[in-house]
Coordinates of C-alpha atoms in Angstrom, one line a residue:
M1 CA 36.2 -6.3 1.5
K2 CA 35.4 -3.6 3.9
T3 CA 38.1 -1.0 4.1
A4 CA 38.5 2.1 6.2
I5 CA 40.4 5.1 4.8
V6 CA 41.8 7.3 7.6
F7 CA 43.1 10.9 7.0
P8 CA 45.6 12.5 9.3
G9 CA 45.6 16.0 10.9
Q10 CA 48.2 18.4 12.0
G11 CA 51.5 16.9 13.1
S12 CA 52.0 14.9 9.9
Q13 CA 53.7 17.7 7.9
Y14 CA 57.4 17.6 6.9
T15 CA 59.8 19.6 4.8
N16 CA 59.3 19.3 1.0
M17 CA 56.1 17.4 1.4
G18 CA 54.2 17.0 -1.9
R19 CA 57.3 17.6 -4.1
F20 CA 57.3 14.0 -5.4
L21 CA 53.5 14.1 -5.8
Y22 CA 53.7 17.3 -7.9
E23 CA 56.5 16.1 -10.1
N24 CA 55.1 12.6 -10.9
H25 CA 51.3 12.9 -10.9
K26 CA 49.2 15.1 -13.2
I27 CA 46.2 15.2 -10.9
A28 CA 48.5 16.4 -8.0
R29 CA 49.9 19.2 -10.2
R30 CA 46.4 20.3 -11.0
L31 CA 45.3 20.3 -7.4
Y32 CA 48.4 22.1 -6.1
D33 CA 48.2 24.7 -8.8
E34 CA 44.5 25.3 -8.1
A35 CA 45.1 25.5 -4.3
S36 CA 48.0 27.9 -4.8
E37 CA 45.8 30.2 -6.8
I38 CA 43.0 30.2 -4.2
L39 CA 45.4 30.6 -1.3
G40 CA 47.4 33.5 -2.9
Y41 CA 50.8 31.9 -2.5
N42 CA 52.7 28.9 -3.9
L43 CA 51.8 26.1 -1.6
L44 CA 54.6 23.8 -2.8
V45 CA 57.2 26.5 -2.3
A46 CA 55.8 27.1 1.2
C47 CA 56.2 23.4 1.9
E48 CA 60.0 23.7 1.3
N49 CA 59.9 25.1 4.8
K50 CA 62.9 27.4 4.3
S51 CA 61.7 29.9 6.9
G52 CA 59.8 27.5 9.1
E53 CA 56.5 27.9 7.3
L54 CA 55.3 24.5 8.3
N55 CA 55.3 25.6 12.0
D56 CA 52.5 27.9 11.1
T57 CA 49.0 26.4 11.2
N58 CA 48.0 28.8 8.4
I59 CA 50.4 26.9 6.1
T60 CA 50.3 23.5 7.6
Q61 CA 46.5 23.0 7.4
P62 CA 46.2 23.7 3.7
A63 CA 49.4 21.7 3.0
I64 CA 48.0 18.5 4.7
L65 CA 44.6 18.9 3.2
V66 CA 45.8 19.3 -0.4
Y67 CA 48.5 16.5 0.0
S68 CA 45.9 14.1 1.4
I69 CA 43.3 14.8 -1.3
A70 CA 45.9 14.4 -4.1
S71 CA 46.9 11.1 -2.6
W72 CA 43.3 9.9 -2.5
E73 CA 42.9 10.8 -6.2
I74 CA 46.0 8.7 -7.0
F75 CA 44.6 5.9 -4.8
K76 CA 41.4 5.9 -6.8
E77 CA 43.3 5.7 -10.1
L78 CA 45.2 2.6 -9.0
N79 CA 42.6 0.8 -6.8
Q80 CA 39.1 -0.4 -7.3
V81 CA 37.1 1.6 -4.7
E82 CA 34.1 -0.4 -3.4
E83 CA 33.0 -0.8 0.2
I84 CA 34.8 2.2 1.8
Y85 CA 34.4 3.9 5.1
F86 CA 36.0 7.2 6.0
S87 CA 37.3 8.9 9.1
G88 CA 39.7 11.7 9.8
H89 CA 41.7 12.9 12.7
S90 CA 40.7 16.5 13.4
L91 CA 41.6 18.3 10.1
G92 CA 41.4 14.9 8.4
E93 CA 37.7 14.9 8.8
L94 CA 37.4 17.9 6.4
T95 CA 39.6 15.9 4.0
A96 CA 37.2 13.0 4.3
A97 CA 34.3 15.3 3.4
V98 CA 36.1 16.4 0.3
C99 CA 37.1 12.9 -0.8
G100 CA 33.5 11.8 -0.2
E101 CA 32.5 14.5 -2.7
A102 CA 30.4 16.3 -0.1
I103 CA 32.4 19.5 -0.4
S104 CA 34.2 20.7 -3.5
F105 CA 37.9 21.0 -3.6
S106 CA 37.9 24.7 -4.2
E107 CA 35.6 25.5 -1.4
A108 CA 37.5 23.1 0.9
V109 CA 40.7 25.1 0.2
Q110 CA 38.9 28.3 1.2
L111 CA 37.5 26.6 4.2
V112 CA 40.8 25.3 5.4
Q113 CA 42.4 28.7 5.0
L114 CA 39.6 30.2 7.1
R115 CA 39.8 27.4 9.7
A116 CA 43.5 28.0 10.2
K117 CA 43.1 31.7 10.4
L118 CA 40.3 31.5 12.9
M119 CA 42.2 29.0 15.1
S120 CA 45.4 31.0 15.0
Q121 CA 43.4 34.1 16.3
C122 CA 42.4 32.1 19.4
G123 CA 45.8 31.0 20.5
A124 CA 47.2 34.1 22.4
D125 CA 47.2 32.5 25.9
G126 CA 46.9 28.8 24.9
G127 CA 49.1 25.8 24.3
M128 CA 49.1 22.0 24.1
M129 CA 51.1 19.2 25.6
V130 CA 51.3 15.4 25.3
C131 CA 51.0 13.1 28.3
F132 CA 52.2 9.5 28.6
G133 CA 51.7 7.0 31.3
L134 CA 48.3 7.6 32.9
N135 CA 44.9 6.5 31.7
Y136 CA 42.4 9.0 30.5
T137 CA 40.1 8.9 33.5
E138 CA 42.9 9.9 35.8
V139 CA 43.9 12.8 33.5
E140 CA 40.3 13.9 33.0
S141 CA 39.9 14.1 36.7
I142 CA 43.0 16.3 37.2
C143 CA 42.0 18.6 34.3
K144 CA 38.6 19.2 35.9
E145 CA 40.2 19.8 39.3
V146 CA 42.5 22.4 37.9
S147 CA 40.2 24.1 35.4
T148 CA 38.2 27.3 36.2
N149 CA 36.0 29.4 33.9
N150 CA 38.9 31.6 33.0
N151 CA 41.8 29.1 33.2
H152 CA 40.8 25.9 31.4
V153 CA 42.5 22.7 30.3
T154 CA 41.1 19.6 28.7
I155 CA 42.0 16.4 26.8
A156 CA 42.2 17.4 23.1
N157 CA 43.2 14.1 21.6
Y158 CA 42.5 10.6 22.9
N159 CA 45.1 8.9 20.7
M160 CA 46.1 5.7 22.6
K161 CA 45.4 4.2 26.0
D162 CA 48.3 5.9 27.6
Q163 CA 49.0 8.7 25.2
L164 CA 46.8 11.8 25.4
V165 CA 47.2 15.4 24.2
L166 CA 46.0 18.2 26.4
S167 CA 45.0 21.7 25.4
G168 CA 44.1 24.9 27.1
H169 CA 45.4 28.0 28.9
Q170 CA 49.2 28.0 29.5
D171 CA 48.9 28.4 33.2
A172 CA 46.4 25.6 33.6
L173 CA 48.6 23.3 31.4
H174 CA 51.6 24.1 33.7
R175 CA 49.6 23.3 36.8
V176 CA 48.3 20.0 35.3
A177 CA 51.8 19.0 34.2
E178 CA 53.1 19.4 37.7
I179 CA 50.4 17.1 39.1
L180 CA 50.8 14.6 36.3
N181 CA 54.5 14.4 36.6
G182 CA 54.1 13.9 40.4
Q183 CA 52.0 10.9 39.7
G184 CA 54.5 9.3 37.4
A185 CA 53.3 10.5 34.0
V186 CA 55.6 12.0 31.4
T187 CA 54.6 15.3 29.9
K188 CA 56.0 17.4 27.1
K189 CA 54.9 20.8 25.8
L190 CA 54.1 20.8 22.1
D191 CA 55.5 23.4 19.7
V192 CA 52.2 24.4 18.2
S193 CA 50.6 27.7 17.6
V194 CA 47.0 27.0 18.7
P195 CA 45.3 25.3 21.6
A196 CA 43.1 23.0 19.4
H197 CA 40.1 21.2 20.6
S198 CA 39.6 23.3 23.7
Q199 CA 37.1 25.9 24.9
L200 CA 39.6 28.6 23.7
M201 CA 38.5 27.7 20.2
Q202 CA 34.9 28.8 20.7
P203 CA 35.2 32.0 18.5
A204 CA 36.8 29.8 15.8
K205 CA 34.0 27.3 16.0
D206 CA 31.4 30.0 15.6
G207 CA 33.1 31.5 12.6
F208 CA 33.8 28.2 10.9
R209 CA 30.2 27.1 11.5
E210 CA 28.9 30.2 9.7
A211 CA 31.2 29.6 6.8
L212 CA 30.2 25.9 6.5
R213 CA 26.5 26.9 6.4
K214 CA 27.1 29.2 3.4
I215 CA 28.9 26.7 1.1
Q216 CA 27.2 24.2 -1.2
K217 CA 27.2 20.7 0.3
K218 CA 26.1 17.2 -0.9
D219 CA 25.7 13.9 0.8
S220 CA 28.9 12.0 1.2
K221 CA 29.5 9.0 -1.2
Y222 CA 31.0 7.1 1.8
P223 CA 30.1 7.1 5.5
I224 CA 32.3 9.4 7.5
Y225 CA 32.9 8.4 11.1
S226 CA 33.0 11.4 13.3
C227 CA 36.3 11.9 15.2
I228 CA 34.5 13.3 18.3
T229 CA 31.7 10.7 18.6
G230 CA 32.7 7.8 16.5
E231 CA 29.3 7.8 14.8
P232 CA 28.9 7.6 11.0
Y233 CA 27.2 10.3 9.0
L234 CA 26.4 10.8 5.3
H235 CA 23.9 13.6 5.1
S236 CA 25.0 17.1 4.0
N237 CA 23.1 18.6 7.0
D238 CA 25.4 16.8 9.4
I239 CA 28.6 18.3 8.0
V240 CA 28.1 21.7 9.5
N241 CA 27.8 20.4 13.0
Q242 CA 30.5 17.7 12.8
L243 CA 33.2 19.9 11.3
S244 CA 32.6 22.8 13.6
E245 CA 31.9 21.0 16.9
Q246 CA 35.3 19.3 16.7
L247 CA 37.1 22.6 17.2
T248 CA 36.1 22.7 20.8
E249 CA 35.7 18.9 21.5
G250 CA 38.3 16.2 22.0
V251 CA 39.3 13.8 19.2
Q252 CA 38.1 10.3 20.4
W253 CA 40.3 8.1 18.2
P254 CA 39.9 4.9 20.2
V255 CA 36.1 5.3 20.0
V256 CA 36.4 5.7 16.2
M257 CA 38.5 2.6 15.8
D258 CA 36.3 0.5 18.0
K259 CA 33.2 1.5 16.0
L260 CA 35.0 0.7 12.7
I261 CA 36.2 -2.7 13.9
R262 CA 32.8 -3.6 15.2
E263 CA 31.5 -2.7 11.7
G264 CA 33.6 -5.7 10.5
I265 CA 36.5 -3.7 9.2
S266 CA 40.0 -5.2 9.5
H267 CA 41.8 -3.3 6.7
F268 CA 42.9 0.3 7.3
I269 CA 44.7 2.6 4.9
E270 CA 46.1 5.9 6.0
I271 CA 46.1 8.4 3.1
G272 CA 48.1 11.5 3.8
P273 CA 51.6 12.6 4.8
K274 CA 53.7 10.4 7.1
T275 CA 52.4 7.5 9.2
V276 CA 51.0 9.0 12.5
L277 CA 47.8 7.1 12.4
T278 CA 49.4 4.0 11.0
K279 CA 51.7 3.8 14.1
I280 CA 48.8 4.3 16.5
I281 CA 46.8 1.6 14.8
E282 CA 49.7 -0.8 14.7
A283 CA 50.4 -0.3 18.4
E284 CA 46.8 -0.5 19.7
Y285 CA 45.2 -2.9 17.2
P286 CA 47.7 -5.6 16.2
N287 CA 45.0 -7.8 14.7
V288 CA 44.1 -5.5 11.9
F289 CA 46.0 -4.7 8.7
V290 CA 47.1 -1.0 8.2
S291 CA 49.1 0.4 5.4
P292 CA 50.2 4.0 4.7
Y293 CA 49.6 5.4 1.3
N294 CA 51.9 8.4 0.6
E295 CA 54.9 9.6 -1.4
I296 CA 57.3 8.1 1.2
N297 CA 55.8 4.6 1.3
G298 CA 54.6 4.5 -2.3
Y299 CA 51.5 4.9 -4.5
H300 CA 50.5 1.4 -5.7
T301 CA 47.8 -1.1 -5.9
L302 CA 46.8 -2.5 -2.5
F303 CA 43.7 -4.6 -2.9
H304 CA 45.3 -7.4 -4.9
S305 CA 48.1 -8.1 -2.5
E306 CA 46.5 -9.7 0.6
A307 CA 46.5 -13.2 -0.8
Q308 CA 50.1 -12.9 -2.0
S309 CA 52.9 -14.4 0.0
Y310 CA 56.7 -14.3 -0.3
S311 CA 59.3 -17.0 0.2
M312 CA 61.2 -16.9 3.5
N313 CA 64.5 -16.6 1.6
D314 CA 63.3 -13.7 -0.5
I315 CA 62.2 -11.7 2.6
I316 CA 65.5 -12.5 4.3
S317 CA 67.4 -11.2 1.2
F318 CA 65.2 -8.1 1.3
L319 CA 65.9 -7.4 5.0
Q320 CA 69.6 -8.1 4.6
A321 CA 69.8 -5.6 1.8
S322 CA 67.7 -3.1 3.7
L323 CA 70.0 -3.3 6.7
R324 CA 73.1 -2.9 4.5
I325 CA 71.7 0.2 3.0
I326 CA 70.7 1.7 6.4
V327 CA 74.2 1.2 7.7
G328 CA 76.0 2.2 4.6
T329 CA 74.3 5.5 3.8
P330 CA 74.9 8.9 5.4
I331 CA 72.3 11.1 7.0
K332 CA 71.8 13.8 4.4
I333 CA 69.7 16.2 6.5
K334 CA 70.0 17.8 9.9
I335 CA 68.2 15.7 12.5
E336 CA 67.8 16.1 16.2
Q337 CA 69.1 13.3 18.4
S338 CA 65.7 12.5 19.8
K339 CA 64.3 12.1 16.2
F340 CA 67.3 10.0 15.2
E341 CA 66.6 7.6 18.1
K342 CA 62.9 7.4 17.3
E343 CA 62.8 7.4 13.5
I344 CA 66.1 5.8 12.6
H345 CA 67.9 3.9 15.3
A346 CA 65.0 2.2 17.0
P347 CA 63.3 1.0 13.8
F348 CA 66.7 -0.2 12.6
I349 CA 67.1 -2.3 15.7
E350 CA 63.6 -3.7 15.2
L351 CA 64.4 -4.7 11.6
R352 CA 67.6 -6.4 12.7
Q353 CA 65.6 -8.3 15.4
E354 CA 63.0 -9.3 12.8
L355 CA 65.8 -10.7 10.6
G356 CA 67.0 -12.8 13.5
K357 CA 63.6 -14.2 14.1
L358 CA 63.1 -15.1 10.4
K359 CA 66.4 -17.0 10.3
K360 CA 65.1 -19.2 13.1
N361 CA 61.7 -19.6 11.5
N362 CA 60.9 -22.8 9.5
R363 CA 57.9 -21.3 7.6
P364 CA 58.5 -21.5 3.8
Q365 CA 56.2 -18.5 3.1
I366 CA 55.7 -15.1 4.7
D367 CA 52.4 -13.2 4.3
S368 CA 52.2 -10.0 2.4
I369 CA 50.9 -7.9 5.3
Y370 CA 54.0 -8.6 7.5
S371 CA 56.3 -8.2 4.5
K372 CA 54.8 -4.8 3.6
K373 CA 55.2 -3.6 7.1
L374 CA 58.9 -4.4 7.0
S375 CA 59.1 -2.6 3.7
N376 CA 57.3 0.5 5.0
Q377 CA 59.7 0.6 8.0
F378 CA 62.8 0.5 5.7
F379 CA 61.5 3.3 3.4
S380 CA 60.6 5.4 6.4
I381 CA 64.1 5.1 7.9
L382 CA 65.7 6.1 4.6
F383 CA 63.3 9.0 4.2
N384 CA 64.3 10.3 7.7
K385 CA 67.9 10.1 6.6
G386 CA 67.1 12.4 3.7
F387 CA 66.6 9.9 0.8
N388 CA 63.5 10.2 -1.4
R389 CA 61.6 7.1 -2.6
E390 CA 63.3 6.9 -6.0
E391 CA 66.8 7.1 -4.5
T392 CA 65.8 4.4 -2.0
V393 CA 64.5 2.1 -4.7
D394 CA 67.8 2.6 -6.7
L395 CA 69.8 1.7 -3.6
L396 CA 67.7 -1.4 -3.1
K397 CA 68.1 -2.5 -6.7
S398 CA 71.9 -2.1 -6.4
S399 CA 72.0 -4.0 -3.1
I400 CA 70.0 -7.0 -4.3
R401 CA 72.0 -8.3 -7.3
D402 CA 69.7 -11.2 -8.0
K403 CA 67.2 -9.9 -10.5
N404 CA 64.9 -12.8 -9.9
I405 CA 64.5 -11.9 -6.3
L406 CA 63.8 -8.3 -7.2
A407 CA 61.1 -9.5 -9.6
R408 CA 59.5 -11.7 -7.0
I409 CA 59.3 -9.0 -4.3
H410 CA 58.7 -6.0 -6.6
K411 CA 55.4 -5.2 -4.9
L412 CA 57.3 -4.3 -1.7
Y413 CA 59.0 -1.4 -3.4
I414 CA 57.0 -0.2 -6.4

């Protein structure tokens, strides 16, 4: 079976990321300890985010890279890796090169530290914002209209058909936002420290290219689909250009997805923190299977579950228990109202609606893909309420008293 592994970039970080990894997986402890020694600080402690460290790209980039690589190593231990294709969103492409064994872990940690440093030095007059509601051709036209040689704005991330991220000079971003809002779009300035994927990154691109030239590189074991062209590459000579060019070029995620799907791939796994790419793929490509692989949603065997199905009654029992837990548990962490609506309330309403649909359905069996999606949603809600995976599993076991049901659906929560 052809499978695409996708690795996320910045924006997927969260407080205490990697703690479960470190405490439960020997390979993760080794990688985190090695990374901390190279970086000159304790990466896991930095990820506690007690002073807002994860708002700093100098911390965030190494944190996401190391987390994703550790998760890949766990994935390999539990799954038979055969016909695999890689892609990464921005920083995630460096992760892909490491997981493809084209770049060593130790050199990758040094590279990501340099990448973050170079990028942060380019951000004095720059920023980023997200735009919803207009297609990319309209937004591109407005960016070109506003941009000058000394005041530039461009599309940094083509994520979804009507969701784009813009990057550039603050003044140009402000002018573009006024025009976009006047045409019915919704814009929001992002709280980031660098104007990634814009012309402002040229000095960073030059410095990073030079560093990439100097390190030892090998051909990748798996094809890596470039996040800026969508084209696959394997050769070590391509790594320098691909990983440096992306600093000033926009991430073309729809192009990447279209290329992978045309390759015959219908199974996607996001390996890394949170589910940013999973949500994009679910929204834009409903006919493919996508599953997150992380400490929130669980580290488990994936490749033997596609043929499995669950009884309607068991999934109804699972959903009923999930909804009871969501309603009956407190929010243990401080959370903004907007995040509560997006990450807790809206998914809860969706699960409740799915339960209603299932009760009206006459099918005796429910496929594993749909069932796993419901499970992922439940675990994400509890995570955003402040419960780790082990706590959530314990709550689930307490809520479902029938041990036979628990045994039959155990792959949904292991």
